[in-house]
mmCIF file of C-alpha atoms and ligand atoms in Angstrom:
data_model
loop_
_atom_site.group_PDB
_atom_site.id
_atom_site.type_symbol
_atom_site.label_atom_id
_atom_site.label_comp_id
_atom_site.label_asym_id
_atom_site.label_seq_id
_atom_site.Cartn_x
_atom_site.Cartn_y
_atom_site.Cartn_z
ATOM 1 C CA UNK A 1 103.311 117.233 79.089
ATOM 2 C CA UNK A 2 101.425 115.534 81.958
ATOM 3 C CA UNK A 3 97.721 115.985 82.549
ATOM 4 C CA UNK A 4 96.391 117.207 85.939
ATOM 5 C CA UNK A 5 94.858 113.863 86.939
ATOM 6 C CA UNK A 6 98.206 112.082 86.404
ATOM 7 C CA UNK A 7 99.936 114.698 88.556
ATOM 8 C CA UNK A 8 97.286 114.297 91.265
ATOM 9 C CA UNK A 9 97.805 110.523 91.235
ATOM 10 C CA UNK A 10 101.609 110.934 91.570
ATOM 11 C CA UNK A 11 101.183 113.526 94.341
ATOM 12 C CA UNK A 12 98.942 111.125 96.279
ATOM 13 C CA UNK A 13 101.625 108.398 96.057
ATOM 14 C CA UNK A 14 104.283 110.818 97.309
ATOM 15 C CA UNK A 15 102.145 112.250 100.130
ATOM 16 C CA UNK A 16 101.337 108.800 101.516
ATOM 17 C CA UNK A 17 104.823 107.305 101.103
ATOM 18 C CA UNK A 18 106.901 106.299 104.126
ATOM 19 C CA UNK A 19 110.345 105.940 102.523
ATOM 20 C CA UNK A 20 111.165 107.353 99.116
ATOM 21 C CA UNK A 21 114.104 106.551 96.863
ATOM 22 C CA UNK A 22 114.699 109.137 94.140
ATOM 23 C CA UNK A 23 116.700 107.355 91.445
ATOM 24 C CA UNK A 24 118.345 109.775 89.015
ATOM 25 C CA UNK A 25 120.223 109.562 85.725
ATOM 26 C CA UNK A 26 121.795 112.030 83.341
ATOM 27 C CA UNK A 27 118.390 113.635 82.541
ATOM 28 C CA UNK A 28 118.108 115.286 85.981
ATOM 29 C CA UNK A 29 121.230 117.335 85.226
ATOM 30 C CA UNK A 30 120.400 118.133 81.582
ATOM 31 C CA UNK A 31 118.885 121.490 82.590
ATOM 32 C CA UNK A 32 122.122 122.301 84.441
ATOM 33 C CA UNK A 33 123.884 122.212 81.058
ATOM 34 C CA UNK A 34 125.416 118.711 81.329
ATOM 35 C CA UNK A 35 124.623 116.717 78.185
ATOM 36 C CA UNK A 36 122.991 113.290 78.539
ATOM 37 C CA UNK A 37 124.616 110.368 76.763
ATOM 38 C CA UNK A 38 121.906 108.941 74.537
ATOM 39 C CA UNK A 39 119.652 111.835 73.504
ATOM 40 C CA UNK A 40 119.856 113.326 69.991
ATOM 41 C CA UNK A 41 122.466 115.829 71.130
ATOM 42 C CA UNK A 42 123.904 113.075 73.371
ATOM 43 C CA UNK A 43 127.487 112.635 74.236
ATOM 44 C CA UNK A 44 127.942 109.170 72.680
ATOM 45 C CA UNK A 45 127.213 110.613 69.218
ATOM 46 C CA UNK A 46 130.412 112.583 69.370
ATOM 47 C CA UNK A 47 132.439 110.223 71.558
ATOM 48 C CA UNK A 48 131.497 106.571 70.807
ATOM 49 C CA UNK A 49 131.449 104.442 73.985
ATOM 50 C CA UNK A 50 133.502 101.631 72.420
ATOM 51 C CA UNK A 51 136.364 104.133 72.258
ATOM 52 C CA UNK A 52 135.785 106.391 75.252
ATOM 53 C CA UNK A 53 133.902 104.461 77.951
ATOM 54 C CA UNK A 54 136.673 102.156 79.208
ATOM 55 C CA UNK A 55 140.148 102.784 80.626
ATOM 56 C CA UNK A 56 141.598 100.576 77.854
ATOM 57 C CA UNK A 57 139.854 102.615 75.126
ATOM 58 C CA UNK A 58 141.061 105.849 76.707
ATOM 59 C CA UNK A 59 144.693 104.683 76.814
ATOM 60 C CA UNK A 60 144.499 103.682 73.131
ATOM 61 C CA UNK A 61 142.990 107.060 72.241
ATOM 62 C CA UNK A 62 145.774 108.793 74.216
ATOM 63 C CA UNK A 63 148.397 106.936 72.190
ATOM 64 C CA UNK A 64 146.875 107.234 68.731
ATOM 65 C CA UNK A 65 144.648 110.329 68.833
ATOM 66 C CA UNK A 66 145.915 112.573 71.651
ATOM 67 C CA UNK A 67 144.027 115.657 70.457
ATOM 68 C CA UNK A 68 140.790 113.659 70.486
ATOM 69 C CA UNK A 69 141.503 112.617 74.080
ATOM 70 C CA UNK A 70 142.053 116.262 75.029
ATOM 71 C CA UNK A 71 138.674 117.108 73.443
ATOM 72 C CA UNK A 72 136.975 114.252 75.295
ATOM 73 C CA UNK A 73 138.385 115.158 78.715
ATOM 74 C CA UNK A 74 137.354 118.770 78.188
ATOM 75 C CA UNK A 75 133.856 117.672 77.093
ATOM 76 C CA UNK A 76 133.419 115.666 80.333
ATOM 77 C CA UNK A 77 135.067 117.992 82.846
ATOM 78 C CA UNK A 78 133.977 121.369 81.395
ATOM 79 C CA UNK A 79 130.167 121.135 81.757
ATOM 80 C CA UNK A 80 130.306 119.327 85.125
ATOM 81 C CA UNK A 81 132.745 121.871 86.558
ATOM 82 C CA UNK A 82 130.567 124.794 85.437
ATOM 83 C CA UNK A 83 127.206 123.288 86.453
ATOM 84 C CA UNK A 84 124.941 124.457 89.249
ATOM 85 C CA UNK A 85 121.931 122.569 90.671
ATOM 86 C CA UNK A 86 118.679 123.187 88.794
ATOM 87 C CA UNK A 87 115.043 123.294 89.951
ATOM 88 C CA UNK A 88 114.828 119.469 89.868
ATOM 89 C CA UNK A 89 117.789 118.982 92.252
ATOM 90 C CA UNK A 90 116.327 121.645 94.564
ATOM 91 C CA UNK A 91 112.856 120.053 94.569
ATOM 92 C CA UNK A 92 114.355 116.643 95.445
ATOM 93 C CA UNK A 93 116.268 118.223 98.351
ATOM 94 C CA UNK A 94 113.090 120.011 99.527
ATOM 95 C CA UNK A 95 111.146 116.705 99.703
ATOM 96 C CA UNK A 96 113.219 115.810 102.783
ATOM 97 C CA UNK A 97 111.216 118.305 104.803
ATOM 98 C CA UNK A 98 108.119 116.133 104.431
ATOM 99 C CA UNK A 99 109.250 112.522 103.928
ATOM 100 C CA UNK A 100 112.331 110.278 104.362
ATOM 101 C CA UNK A 101 114.299 110.466 101.097
ATOM 102 C CA UNK A 102 117.378 108.660 99.805
ATOM 103 C CA UNK A 103 118.842 109.797 96.496
ATOM 104 C CA UNK A 104 120.431 107.054 94.387
ATOM 105 C CA UNK A 105 122.200 108.640 91.445
ATOM 106 C CA UNK A 106 124.063 107.403 88.396
ATOM 107 C CA UNK A 107 125.541 110.866 87.990
ATOM 108 C CA UNK A 108 129.071 111.861 88.893
ATOM 109 C CA UNK A 109 128.420 115.617 89.048
ATOM 110 C CA UNK A 110 127.852 116.222 92.797
ATOM 111 C CA UNK A 111 124.770 118.394 92.147
ATOM 112 C CA UNK A 112 122.380 116.601 94.534
ATOM 113 C CA UNK A 113 124.662 117.252 97.510
ATOM 114 C CA UNK A 114 125.161 120.839 96.394
ATOM 115 C CA UNK A 115 121.369 121.310 96.266
ATOM 116 C CA UNK A 116 121.103 120.103 99.883
ATOM 117 C CA UNK A 117 120.131 116.405 99.680
ATOM 118 C CA UNK A 118 121.597 114.687 102.738
ATOM 119 C CA UNK A 119 121.677 110.988 101.773
ATOM 120 C CA UNK A 120 123.113 110.530 98.281
ATOM 121 C CA UNK A 121 124.400 107.187 96.942
ATOM 122 C CA UNK A 122 126.687 107.804 93.951
ATOM 123 C CA UNK A 123 126.613 104.331 92.456
ATOM 124 C CA UNK A 124 128.828 105.305 89.488
ATOM 125 C CA UNK A 125 131.186 107.313 91.693
ATOM 126 C CA UNK A 126 132.075 110.996 91.601
ATOM 127 C CA UNK A 127 134.291 113.123 89.392
ATOM 128 C CA UNK A 128 135.356 115.044 92.520
ATOM 129 C CA UNK A 129 136.698 112.064 94.465
ATOM 130 C CA UNK A 130 140.288 110.971 93.826
ATOM 131 C CA UNK A 131 141.266 107.392 94.688
ATOM 132 C CA UNK A 132 144.349 105.178 94.378
ATOM 133 C CA UNK A 133 144.653 102.489 91.732
ATOM 134 C CA UNK A 134 143.262 100.057 94.362
ATOM 135 C CA UNK A 135 140.262 102.336 94.971
ATOM 136 C CA UNK A 136 141.417 103.780 98.325
ATOM 137 C CA UNK A 137 140.141 107.311 99.048
ATOM 138 C CA UNK A 138 142.875 109.968 98.657
ATOM 139 C CA UNK A 139 141.208 113.391 98.509
ATOM 140 C CA UNK A 140 138.288 115.457 97.235
ATOM 141 C CA UNK A 141 138.577 118.185 94.601
ATOM 142 C CA UNK A 142 136.398 121.287 94.864
ATOM 143 C CA UNK A 143 134.191 122.488 91.992
ATOM 144 C CA UNK A 144 136.428 125.553 91.849
ATOM 145 C CA UNK A 145 139.536 123.396 91.298
ATOM 146 C CA UNK A 146 137.705 121.445 88.605
ATOM 147 C CA UNK A 147 136.632 124.678 86.923
ATOM 148 C CA UNK A 148 140.220 125.916 86.916
ATOM 149 C CA UNK A 149 141.256 122.593 85.337
ATOM 150 C CA UNK A 150 138.513 122.879 82.705
ATOM 151 C CA UNK A 151 139.738 126.329 81.630
ATOM 152 C CA UNK A 152 143.253 124.996 81.159
ATOM 153 C CA UNK A 153 141.923 121.924 79.332
ATOM 154 C CA UNK A 154 140.182 124.205 76.870
ATOM 155 C CA UNK A 155 143.602 125.570 75.913
ATOM 156 C CA UNK A 156 145.121 122.037 75.837
ATOM 157 C CA UNK A 157 142.857 121.154 72.911
ATOM 158 C CA UNK A 158 144.683 123.729 70.777
ATOM 159 C CA UNK A 159 148.200 123.014 72.100
ATOM 160 C CA UNK A 160 151.058 121.677 69.990
ATOM 161 C CA UNK A 161 151.386 118.646 72.249
ATOM 162 C CA UNK A 162 147.815 118.088 73.435
ATOM 163 C CA UNK A 163 148.547 114.881 75.358
ATOM 164 C CA UNK A 164 151.392 116.372 77.403
ATOM 165 C CA UNK A 165 149.334 119.507 78.051
ATOM 166 C CA UNK A 166 146.234 117.479 79.020
ATOM 167 C CA UNK A 167 148.122 115.108 81.324
ATOM 168 C CA UNK A 168 149.857 118.011 83.077
ATOM 169 C CA UNK A 169 146.516 119.785 83.537
ATOM 170 C CA UNK A 170 144.572 116.812 84.915
ATOM 171 C CA UNK A 171 147.359 115.680 87.278
ATOM 172 C CA UNK A 172 145.382 116.565 90.466
ATOM 173 C CA UNK A 173 142.630 114.245 89.172
ATOM 174 C CA UNK A 174 144.483 111.566 87.183
ATOM 175 C CA UNK A 175 148.179 110.725 87.023
ATOM 176 C CA UNK A 176 151.143 109.239 88.801
ATOM 177 C CA UNK A 177 152.288 110.713 92.113
ATOM 178 C CA UNK A 178 154.381 109.734 95.122
ATOM 179 C CA UNK A 179 151.772 107.140 96.108
ATOM 180 C CA UNK A 180 151.453 105.543 92.646
ATOM 181 C CA UNK A 181 148.590 105.992 90.184
ATOM 182 C CA UNK A 182 145.616 108.123 91.261
ATOM 183 C CA UNK A 183 142.352 108.569 89.343
ATOM 184 C CA UNK A 184 138.784 109.856 89.706
ATOM 185 C CA UNK A 185 136.410 107.419 91.365
ATOM 186 C CA UNK A 186 134.195 106.960 88.309
ATOM 187 C CA UNK A 187 132.747 103.715 86.994
ATOM 188 C CA UNK A 188 133.528 103.002 83.340
ATOM 189 C CA UNK A 189 132.351 100.010 81.279
ATOM 190 C CA UNK A 190 133.659 96.789 82.793
ATOM 191 C CA UNK A 191 134.366 98.362 86.235
ATOM 192 C CA UNK A 192 132.695 97.210 89.445
ATOM 193 C CA UNK A 193 130.040 99.532 90.877
ATOM 194 C CA UNK A 194 131.165 102.142 93.424
ATOM 195 C CA UNK A 195 131.125 100.811 96.975
ATOM 196 C CA UNK A 196 129.751 101.134 99.589
ATOM 197 C CA UNK A 197 127.194 103.226 97.650
ATOM 198 C CA UNK A 198 125.994 100.337 95.488
ATOM 199 C CA UNK A 199 125.342 97.860 98.327
ATOM 200 C CA UNK A 200 123.578 100.526 100.392
ATOM 201 C CA UNK A 201 121.501 101.616 97.380
ATOM 202 C CA UNK A 202 120.373 98.058 96.648
ATOM 203 C CA UNK A 203 119.241 97.626 100.263
ATOM 204 C CA UNK A 204 117.434 100.981 100.286
ATOM 205 C CA UNK A 205 115.665 100.203 97.009
ATOM 206 C CA UNK A 206 114.368 96.968 98.532
ATOM 207 C CA UNK A 207 113.152 98.838 101.640
ATOM 208 C CA UNK A 208 111.411 101.834 100.046
ATOM 209 C CA UNK A 209 107.696 101.994 99.364
ATOM 210 C CA UNK A 210 107.996 104.599 96.574
ATOM 211 C CA UNK A 211 110.639 105.067 93.916
ATOM 212 C CA UNK A 212 110.738 108.182 91.745
ATOM 213 C CA UNK A 213 112.894 107.552 88.685
ATOM 214 C CA UNK A 214 114.121 110.727 86.993
ATOM 215 C CA UNK A 215 115.906 111.061 83.628
ATOM 216 C CA UNK A 216 117.223 107.484 83.256
ATOM 217 C CA UNK A 217 117.218 105.736 79.903
ATOM 218 C CA UNK A 218 117.145 102.408 81.757
ATOM 219 C CA UNK A 219 119.718 100.734 79.538
ATOM 220 C CA UNK A 220 122.751 101.030 81.827
ATOM 221 C CA UNK A 221 123.103 97.831 83.866
ATOM 222 C CA UNK A 222 123.169 96.844 86.679
ATOM 223 C CA UNK A 223 121.755 100.262 87.722
ATOM 224 C CA UNK A 224 118.675 99.723 85.515
ATOM 225 C CA UNK A 225 117.699 96.770 87.713
ATOM 226 C CA UNK A 226 117.060 98.945 90.812
ATOM 227 C CA UNK A 227 113.489 100.007 89.906
ATOM 228 C CA UNK A 228 112.673 96.350 89.171
ATOM 229 C CA UNK A 229 114.028 95.318 92.587
ATOM 230 C CA UNK A 230 111.980 98.027 94.298
ATOM 231 C CA UNK A 231 108.817 96.989 92.444
ATOM 232 C CA UNK A 232 109.444 93.319 93.226
ATOM 233 C CA UNK A 233 109.312 94.241 96.946
ATOM 234 C CA UNK A 234 105.992 96.055 96.467
ATOM 235 C CA UNK A 235 107.160 99.662 95.961
ATOM 236 C CA UNK A 236 105.224 102.001 93.655
ATOM 237 C CA UNK A 237 107.135 103.591 90.781
ATOM 238 C CA UNK A 238 106.775 107.108 89.316
ATOM 239 C CA UNK A 239 108.885 107.935 86.249
ATOM 240 C CA UNK A 240 109.773 111.467 85.140
ATOM 241 C CA UNK A 241 111.258 111.760 81.655
ATOM 242 C CA UNK A 242 110.213 113.738 78.556
ATOM 243 C CA UNK A 243 110.706 110.809 76.175
ATOM 244 C CA UNK A 244 109.908 107.526 77.858
ATOM 245 C CA UNK A 245 108.317 106.254 81.031
ATOM 246 C CA UNK A 246 106.758 103.316 82.821
ATOM 247 C CA UNK A 247 105.835 102.180 86.300
ATOM 248 C CA UNK A 248 102.566 103.133 88.017
ATOM 249 C CA UNK A 249 102.639 106.762 86.855
ATOM 250 C CA UNK A 250 104.617 108.436 84.071
ATOM 251 C CA UNK A 251 104.952 112.220 84.241
ATOM 252 C CA UNK A 252 106.268 113.246 80.813
ATOM 253 C CA UNK A 253 108.293 116.461 80.693
ATOM 254 C CA UNK A 254 111.554 118.048 81.848
ATOM 255 C CA UNK A 255 112.558 117.254 85.430
ATOM 256 C CA UNK A 256 113.079 120.948 86.270
ATOM 257 C CA UNK A 257 109.385 121.608 85.568
ATOM 258 C CA UNK A 258 107.819 118.359 86.785
ATOM 259 C CA UNK A 259 109.573 117.904 90.144
ATOM 260 C CA UNK A 260 108.766 121.352 91.599
ATOM 261 C CA UNK A 261 105.144 120.841 90.458
ATOM 262 C CA UNK A 262 105.047 117.400 92.117
ATOM 263 C CA UNK A 263 106.428 118.712 95.436
ATOM 264 C CA UNK A 264 103.946 121.574 95.388
ATOM 265 C CA UNK A 265 101.064 119.285 94.525
ATOM 266 C CA UNK A 266 101.993 116.704 97.218
ATOM 267 C CA UNK A 267 102.964 118.979 100.120
ATOM 268 C CA UNK A 268 101.770 122.467 99.154
ATOM 269 C CA UNK A 269 105.398 123.584 99.248
ATOM 270 C CA UNK A 270 105.847 126.220 96.560
ATOM 271 C CA UNK A 271 109.285 126.050 94.937
ATOM 272 C CA UNK A 272 111.016 129.179 93.637
ATOM 273 C CA UNK A 273 112.069 128.798 89.952
HETATM 274 P P1 NAD B 301 121.157 108.563 79.335
HETATM 275 O O1 NAD B 301 121.925 109.651 78.698
HETATM 276 O O2 NAD B 301 121.288 107.192 78.826
HETATM 277 O O3 NAD B 301 119.598 108.937 79.333
HETATM 278 C C1 NAD B 301 119.144 110.148 79.806
HETATM 279 C C2 NAD B 301 117.630 110.115 80.008
HETATM 280 O O4 NAD B 301 117.246 111.406 80.479
HETATM 281 C C3 NAD B 301 116.838 109.820 78.746
HETATM 282 O O5 NAD B 301 115.846 108.838 79.031
HETATM 283 C C4 NAD B 301 116.196 111.178 78.399
HETATM 284 O O6 NAD B 301 114.940 111.032 77.786
HETATM 285 C C5 NAD B 301 116.095 111.818 79.769
HETATM 286 N N1 NAD B 301 116.089 113.288 79.776
HETATM 287 C C6 NAD B 301 116.661 114.160 78.908
HETATM 288 N N2 NAD B 301 116.434 115.436 79.288
HETATM 289 C C7 NAD B 301 115.704 115.366 80.427
HETATM 290 C C8 NAD B 301 115.152 116.341 81.297
HETATM 291 N N3 NAD B 301 115.296 117.665 81.088
HETATM 292 N N4 NAD B 301 114.436 115.908 82.380
HETATM 293 C C9 NAD B 301 114.254 114.584 82.615
HETATM 294 N N5 NAD B 301 114.755 113.622 81.814
HETATM 295 C C10 NAD B 301 115.478 114.004 80.742
HETATM 296 O O7 NAD B 301 121.509 108.637 80.872
HETATM 297 P P2 NAD B 301 121.518 107.554 81.974
HETATM 298 O O8 NAD B 301 120.391 106.589 81.818
HETATM 299 O O9 NAD B 301 121.637 108.262 83.230
HETATM 300 O O10 NAD B 301 122.853 106.697 81.711
HETATM 301 C C11 NAD B 301 124.045 107.195 81.234
HETATM 302 C C12 NAD B 301 125.218 107.007 82.173
HETATM 303 O O11 NAD B 301 126.085 108.081 81.953
HETATM 304 C C13 NAD B 301 124.878 107.077 83.603
HETATM 305 O O12 NAD B 301 125.262 105.897 84.155
HETATM 306 C C14 NAD B 301 125.698 108.198 84.212
HETATM 307 O O13 NAD B 301 126.664 107.664 85.094
HETATM 308 C C15 NAD B 301 126.485 108.774 83.110
HETATM 309 N N6 NAD B 301 126.282 110.228 82.913
HETATM 310 C C16 NAD B 301 126.382 111.092 83.959
HETATM 311 C C17 NAD B 301 126.179 112.450 83.759
HETATM 312 C C18 NAD B 301 126.284 113.393 84.930
HETATM 313 O O14 NAD B 301 126.999 113.108 85.901
HETATM 314 N N7 NAD B 301 125.544 114.503 84.912
HETATM 315 C C19 NAD B 301 125.879 112.940 82.491
HETATM 316 C C20 NAD B 301 125.811 112.025 81.425
HETATM 317 C C21 NAD B 301 125.997 110.681 81.658
#
């Protein structure tokens, strides 16, 4: 865990900042029950990326191992559908009362908006946004609809024909309709970044004078380049992660503990658990 002088140093950076970018990865949502990808209990251990992180890999899995695909879809949709913002999301939203904040997130779970953050750039897209094959916006799904889908997907894993059951269940999110193929706006390996979020995020990272990086392993590119771009333009960098950190200040520990403590230390704003 962090020591008090490190927290005081981070709080001073936050209190004196003009424009803050909070850059988040899977770790910020870990305490909401959504597994990260690379930790010991991480997602990629069970579902290797070479098989599950590209549309091509997913189609092959559908053809050859349909039950495995049903398990994978349930493992992605289930925890995100059931998740609620945690103390870290709420602390990030509360920062807006004292300083200009833009959230740049790699997550697709919609939890920053639900916690009340007003400017959120979802650079890897959103599981709730449905687009056409060409990427044109079609409609948004609610968390309630996704939760309903997750419950049915749970049963699809045990069905006689798991692929047919899974495809029928996910049709509001992924399938073929009157207007052709529709799919969630999520960025898989080999896809372009989600626009306009990515271009806006790059600009905002160049403009900010403080970046707070939360729960990012820093190995997913090009997202991992954003802190470097911010630093190259003179921004300070705070990292919050229990396992690894860098920048000007590293606050080791879980985001749901560290972020409320940082907001309280910087602005005297006490956060409820
Ligand atoms: P990652 O899984 O590669 O790394 C997660 C990082 O979070 C690690 O550095 C880990 O030490 C840290 N961490 C774990 N628990 C934490 C906690 N309680 N508080 C703070 N930090 C914690 O995740 P990544 O770097 O974000 O990259 C994986 C990609 O997968 C992302 O691009 C993202 O799009 C996607 N993803 C999204 C979600 C989601 O939407 N919630 C979940 C998993 C993965």
